[in-house]
Structure formats: C-alpha cells, structure tokens
mmCIF file of C-alpha atoms in Angstrom:
data_model
loop_
_atom_site.group_PDB
_atom_site.id
_atom_site.type_symbol
_atom_site.label_atom_id
_atom_site.label_comp_id
_atom_site.label_asym_id
_atom_site.label_seq_id
_atom_site.Cartn_x
_atom_site.Cartn_y
_atom_site.Cartn_z
ATOM 1 C CA UNK Y 267 122.154 62.842 67.620
ATOM 2 C CA UNK Y 268 122.604 66.456 66.599
ATOM 3 C CA UNK Y 269 120.701 67.565 63.520
ATOM 4 C CA UNK Y 270 120.995 70.717 61.472
ATOM 5 C CA UNK Y 271 118.540 73.613 61.585
ATOM 6 C CA UNK Y 272 117.537 72.784 58.020
ATOM 7 C CA UNK Y 273 116.614 69.245 59.098
ATOM 8 C CA UNK Y 274 114.646 70.572 62.095
ATOM 9 C CA UNK Y 275 112.622 72.864 59.839
ATOM 10 C CA UNK Y 276 112.095 70.099 57.319
ATOM 11 C CA UNK Y 277 110.846 67.776 60.056
ATOM 12 C CA UNK Y 278 108.552 70.499 61.386
ATOM 13 C CA UNK Y 279 107.004 71.063 57.938
ATOM 14 C CA UNK Y 280 106.484 67.328 57.443
ATOM 15 C CA UNK Y 281 104.783 66.976 60.837
ATOM 16 C CA UNK Y 282 102.591 70.018 60.200
ATOM 17 C CA UNK Y 283 101.533 68.827 56.749
ATOM 18 C CA UNK Y 284 97.953 67.821 57.623
ATOM 19 C CA UNK Y 285 97.529 69.922 60.763
ATOM 20 C CA UNK Y 286 98.915 73.298 59.685
ATOM 21 C CA UNK Y 287 95.499 74.777 58.924
ATOM 22 C CA UNK Y 288 94.024 73.866 62.324
ATOM 23 C CA UNK Y 289 97.076 75.126 64.223
ATOM 24 C CA UNK Y 290 96.936 78.372 62.221
ATOM 25 C CA UNK Y 291 93.277 78.755 63.209
ATOM 26 C CA UNK Y 292 94.230 78.175 66.860
ATOM 27 C CA UNK Y 293 96.900 80.874 66.609
ATOM 28 C CA UNK Y 294 94.298 83.253 65.195
ATOM 29 C CA UNK Y 295 91.811 82.472 67.983
ATOM 30 C CA UNK Y 296 94.498 82.892 70.655
ATOM 31 C CA UNK Y 297 95.565 86.243 69.166
ATOM 32 C CA UNK Y 298 91.976 87.453 69.041
ATOM 33 C CA UNK Y 299 91.374 86.467 72.680
ATOM 34 C CA UNK Y 300 94.562 88.241 73.779
ATOM 35 C CA UNK Y 301 93.626 91.338 71.783
ATOM 36 C CA UNK Y 302 90.120 91.344 73.281
ATOM 37 C CA UNK Y 303 91.619 90.977 76.757
ATOM 38 C CA UNK Y 304 93.839 94.002 76.114
ATOM 39 C CA UNK Y 305 90.895 95.920 74.693
ATOM 40 C CA UNK Y 306 88.771 95.163 77.759
ATOM 41 C CA UNK Y 307 91.424 95.851 80.394
ATOM 42 C CA UNK Y 308 93.701 98.425 78.711
ATOM 43 C CA UNK Y 309 91.751 101.524 79.744
ATOM 44 C CA UNK Y 310 91.348 100.438 83.366
ATOM 45 C CA UNK Y 311 95.017 99.512 83.689
ATOM 46 C CA UNK Y 312 96.213 102.767 82.110
ATOM 47 C CA UNK Y 313 93.908 104.606 84.508
ATOM 48 C CA UNK Y 314 95.371 102.671 87.442
ATOM 49 C CA UNK Y 315 98.920 103.495 86.338
ATOM 50 C CA UNK Y 316 97.993 107.174 86.064
ATOM 51 C CA UNK Y 317 96.481 107.084 89.576
ATOM 52 C CA UNK Y 318 99.594 105.411 90.995
ATOM 53 C CA UNK Y 319 101.843 107.987 89.317
ATOM 54 C CA UNK Y 320 99.835 110.857 90.810
ATOM 55 C CA UNK Y 321 99.887 109.228 94.265
ATOM 56 C CA UNK Y 322 103.667 108.822 94.213
ATOM 57 C CA UNK Y 323 104.082 112.406 92.996
ATOM 58 C CA UNK Y 324 102.099 113.541 96.049
ATOM 59 C CA UNK Y 325 104.426 111.626 98.360
ATOM 60 C CA UNK Y 326 102.186 108.623 98.953
ATOM 61 C CA UNK Y 327 103.556 105.087 99.108
ATOM 62 C CA UNK Y 328 103.079 103.080 95.935
ATOM 63 C CA UNK Y 329 100.451 100.369 96.367
ATOM 64 C CA UNK Y 330 99.763 97.658 93.792
ATOM 65 C CA UNK Y 331 96.055 97.836 94.693
ATOM 66 C CA UNK Y 332 95.955 101.268 93.027
ATOM 67 C CA UNK Y 333 96.622 99.585 89.683
ATOM 68 C CA UNK Y 334 93.169 98.011 89.862
ATOM 69 C CA UNK Y 335 91.331 101.143 91.008
ATOM 70 C CA UNK Y 336 90.862 102.000 87.352
ATOM 71 C CA UNK Y 337 88.256 99.223 87.184
ATOM 72 C CA UNK Y 338 85.949 101.148 89.533
ATOM 73 C CA UNK Y 339 84.628 103.216 86.640
ATOM 74 C CA UNK Y 340 85.163 100.488 84.078
ATOM 75 C CA UNK Y 341 82.718 101.563 81.362
ATOM 76 C CA UNK Y 342 84.096 105.111 81.185
ATOM 77 C CA UNK Y 343 87.764 104.120 80.907
ATOM 78 C CA UNK Y 344 86.910 101.253 78.548
ATOM 79 C CA UNK Y 345 85.134 103.641 76.166
ATOM 80 C CA UNK Y 346 87.955 106.181 76.484
ATOM 81 C CA UNK Y 347 90.557 103.560 75.578
ATOM 82 C CA UNK Y 348 88.456 102.003 72.804
ATOM 83 C CA UNK Y 349 87.589 105.239 71.023
ATOM 84 C CA UNK Y 350 91.106 106.647 71.395
ATOM 85 C CA UNK Y 351 92.550 103.486 69.858
ATOM 86 C CA UNK Y 352 90.036 103.568 66.992
ATOM 87 C CA UNK Y 353 90.835 107.199 66.169
ATOM 88 C CA UNK Y 354 94.597 106.632 66.421
ATOM 89 C CA UNK Y 355 94.308 103.578 64.161
ATOM 90 C CA UNK Y 356 92.225 105.429 61.574
ATOM 91 C CA UNK Y 357 94.628 108.388 61.516
ATOM 92 C CA UNK Y 358 97.543 105.950 61.204
ATOM 93 C CA UNK Y 359 96.011 104.581 58.014
ATOM 94 C CA UNK Y 360 96.728 107.923 56.372
ATOM 95 C CA UNK Y 361 100.368 107.624 57.395
ATOM 96 C CA UNK Y 362 102.148 106.879 60.647
ATOM 97 C CA UNK Y 363 102.808 110.554 61.489
ATOM 98 C CA UNK Y 364 99.101 111.557 61.768
ATOM 99 C CA UNK Y 365 98.652 108.580 64.096
ATOM 100 C CA UNK Y 366 101.526 109.746 66.307
ATOM 101 C CA UNK Y 367 100.120 113.281 66.396
ATOM 102 C CA UNK Y 368 96.703 111.966 67.426
ATOM 103 C CA UNK Y 369 98.281 109.785 70.136
ATOM 104 C CA UNK Y 370 100.101 112.849 71.503
ATOM 105 C CA UNK Y 371 96.816 114.790 71.465
ATOM 106 C CA UNK Y 372 95.120 112.123 73.608
ATOM 107 C CA UNK Y 373 98.097 111.571 75.917
ATOM 108 C CA UNK Y 374 96.728 113.522 78.901
ATOM 109 C CA UNK Y 375 93.303 111.820 79.015
ATOM 110 C CA UNK Y 376 93.925 109.604 82.037
ATOM 111 C CA UNK Y 377 95.557 112.331 84.136
ATOM 112 C CA UNK Y 378 92.659 114.658 83.294
ATOM 113 C CA UNK Y 379 90.133 111.973 84.207
ATOM 114 C CA UNK Y 380 91.949 111.327 87.470
ATOM 115 C CA UNK Y 381 91.707 115.018 88.374
ATOM 116 C CA UNK Y 382 88.125 115.302 87.117
ATOM 117 C CA UNK Y 383 86.398 111.961 87.821
ATOM 118 C CA UNK Y 384 82.926 113.388 87.166
ATOM 119 C CA UNK Y 385 83.514 114.302 83.515
ATOM 120 C CA UNK Y 386 82.696 111.961 80.624
ATOM 121 C CA UNK Y 387 85.279 110.055 78.624
ATOM 122 C CA UNK Y 388 84.517 112.336 75.679
ATOM 123 C CA UNK Y 389 85.196 115.449 77.759
ATOM 124 C CA UNK Y 390 88.473 113.970 78.974
ATOM 125 C CA UNK Y 391 89.597 113.400 75.395
ATOM 126 C CA UNK Y 392 88.462 116.851 74.253
ATOM 127 C CA UNK Y 393 90.260 118.528 77.160
ATOM 128 C CA UNK Y 394 93.413 116.595 76.340
ATOM 129 C CA UNK Y 395 93.239 117.687 72.699
ATOM 130 C CA UNK Y 396 92.753 121.299 73.771
ATOM 131 C CA UNK Y 397 95.529 121.115 76.360
ATOM 132 C CA UNK Y 398 97.987 119.653 73.858
ATOM 133 C CA UNK Y 399 97.510 122.389 71.261
ATOM 134 C CA UNK Y 400 100.965 123.923 70.893
ATOM 135 C CA UNK Y 401 102.445 121.316 73.265
ATOM 136 C CA UNK Y 402 102.721 118.180 71.144
ATOM 137 C CA UNK Y 403 106.239 119.044 69.990
ATOM 138 C CA UNK Y 404 107.426 119.395 73.590
ATOM 139 C CA UNK Y 405 105.934 116.051 74.581
ATOM 140 C CA UNK Y 406 107.408 114.388 71.513
ATOM 141 C CA UNK Y 407 110.849 115.671 72.534
ATOM 142 C CA UNK Y 408 110.284 114.323 76.045
ATOM 143 C CA UNK Y 409 109.593 110.858 74.638
ATOM 144 C CA UNK Y 410 112.552 111.206 72.275
ATOM 145 C CA UNK Y 411 114.844 112.009 75.212
ATOM 146 C CA UNK Y 412 114.320 108.431 76.471
ATOM 147 C CA UNK Y 413 115.513 106.828 73.240
ATOM 148 C CA UNK Y 414 118.760 105.738 74.913
ATOM 149 C CA UNK Y 415 116.789 103.797 77.502
ATOM 150 C CA UNK Y 416 114.743 102.093 74.793
ATOM 151 C CA UNK Y 417 117.871 101.140 72.871
ATOM 152 C CA UNK Y 418 119.444 99.708 76.032
ATOM 153 C CA UNK Y 419 116.267 97.715 76.653
ATOM 154 C CA UNK Y 420 116.967 95.785 73.443
ATOM 155 C CA UNK Y 421 120.024 94.307 75.158
ATOM 156 C CA UNK Y 422 117.950 93.210 78.164
ATOM 157 C CA UNK Y 423 115.200 91.566 76.090
ATOM 158 C CA UNK Y 424 112.802 94.322 77.115
ATOM 159 C CA UNK Y 425 113.275 93.855 80.865
ATOM 160 C CA UNK Y 426 114.707 97.363 81.223
ATOM 161 C CA UNK Y 427 111.400 98.731 79.880
ATOM 162 C CA UNK Y 428 109.738 97.695 83.134
ATOM 163 C CA UNK Y 429 112.042 100.138 84.933
ATOM 164 C CA UNK Y 430 111.912 102.785 82.210
ATOM 165 C CA UNK Y 431 108.132 103.132 81.908
ATOM 166 C CA UNK Y 432 107.563 104.537 85.445
ATOM 167 C CA UNK Y 433 110.314 107.090 84.727
ATOM 168 C CA UNK Y 434 108.683 108.078 81.431
ATOM 169 C CA UNK Y 435 105.175 108.226 82.921
ATOM 170 C CA UNK Y 436 106.301 110.353 85.875
ATOM 171 C CA UNK Y 437 108.135 112.739 83.532
ATOM 172 C CA UNK Y 438 105.001 113.038 81.388
ATOM 173 C CA UNK Y 439 102.991 113.792 84.532
ATOM 174 C CA UNK Y 440 105.401 116.602 85.420
ATOM 175 C CA UNK Y 441 104.782 117.939 81.922
ATOM 176 C CA UNK Y 442 101.022 117.591 82.443
ATOM 177 C CA UNK Y 443 101.212 119.615 85.654
ATOM 178 C CA UNK Y 444 103.151 122.349 83.872
ATOM 179 C CA UNK Y 445 100.553 122.822 81.122
ATOM 180 C CA UNK Y 446 97.287 121.996 82.914
ATOM 181 C CA UNK Y 447 95.069 124.892 83.976
ATOM 182 C CA UNK Y 448 95.438 125.445 87.721
ATOM 183 C CA UNK Y 449 91.873 124.302 88.379
ATOM 184 C CA UNK Y 450 92.531 121.126 86.346
ATOM 185 C CA UNK Y 451 94.807 119.502 88.905
ATOM 186 C CA UNK Y 452 94.042 118.428 92.443
ATOM 187 C CA UNK Y 453 97.641 119.059 93.425
ATOM 188 C CA UNK Y 454 97.876 121.936 95.891
ATOM 189 C CA UNK Y 455 101.671 122.033 95.774
ATOM 190 C CA UNK Y 456 103.610 124.158 93.326
ATOM 191 C CA UNK Y 457 103.956 122.263 90.081
ATOM 192 C CA UNK Y 458 107.224 121.598 88.359
ATOM 193 C CA UNK Y 459 107.579 124.204 85.629
ATOM 194 C CA UNK Y 460 108.728 123.096 82.212
ATOM 195 C CA UNK Y 461 109.299 125.798 79.641
ATOM 196 C CA UNK Y 462 106.143 125.709 77.553
ATOM 197 C CA UNK Y 463 107.121 127.139 74.224
ATOM 198 C CA UNK Y 464 104.509 127.164 71.501
ATOM 199 C CA UNK Y 465 105.580 124.239 69.341
ATOM 200 C CA UNK Y 466 102.977 122.844 66.985
ATOM 201 C CA UNK Y 467 102.646 119.777 64.791
#
C-alpha cells in the first residue's frame, strides 16, 4: 500500500522516539571517525596526487601506486596538511575571503615538496606563500575558469568532478612551473609560460 511522504516521516519520528539520542550519537561518532581518517590521510593523498601530476607532465605513464607514495614521508605531509587546514580554518573565521586567500597562498606546497623532498613542511609552506605573492589573483582566475565544469558536475551528481579534478590539478601545475624559480623545479624541459602579471589580493 502506497503511503504519503508525510506518513513516512511521521512513522520515522514515532519509531525514533526512544532511540533518536543514541542514533544521533552514532552519527556524531561516525562523522568524527571519517574526519579523523581524512585528517590522517589527506596530506599523503594530496602529495600522491601531486606526484602523479608531475609524472604525467614529464611524459611518464600514470600509475595508481604513485597515489600512495605520499605515505613514504607520512609525518611531514601529515603536519603540512594539518597546519595548513588549521590556518585556513582560523582565517575563515574572520570571513570566508581571508580563508580563500590563505588557501591560495598554500596552494603550491605539495608541488614544492615534491621538487624539494629534503625541506621541512614549514619551509614548503613558507616557500609557497612567498611564491604566491602577486600571483594569487592569477590562480583564482584559473580556478574560476573551471566554473562551467563545476556547474555541469551538478547534473552528474558530482561524477564529472572525478574527470575535472585532474584537468584542474594539471593546469595548476603548469601555473606552478611558470612562477617557480628555475632551481625550484626538477623539470629540465622548458616550462609552459603563463603571463605572470602582478595581481595581488
């Protein structure tokens, strides 16, 4: 027998009556575990994605194993990810725009760390901040240029994002190569030049 949505919701509330608190607690625990998992693995996975992007740019064949190479220096990339996220969160409390600016400032950390594996996580962040001085506006426009892809992804329930993200990351790497000091990259080929006008936030 078909029942209305109102009846379904009414039934759900009646069933939950004595168990709602416990199920809410379970939701909280599950969310915390998932957030901790992201916190623990986020830096290593971002590092692996950066490594894979650089490999493909150099003409190497993409290999899923590369994704997990970021775990080789786990503590460094974990601390890089953790502290970046803390700073971005704190700046976002002021207003969303300072948070975005800080995220743009830290955006080159993983590429820098890939090219300079012996530096500390703090040095990688500081170099990214220095490198992005006068370049945040350009990077923001690069991200903005993909807005059509993000809108289209809404009609594919986010599936299109899986195809869009490699495109975005590779474009950002081309930008990184265009602004990085020559000694910063391990790439011996000529880099793709993107007009680097002095745009500041």
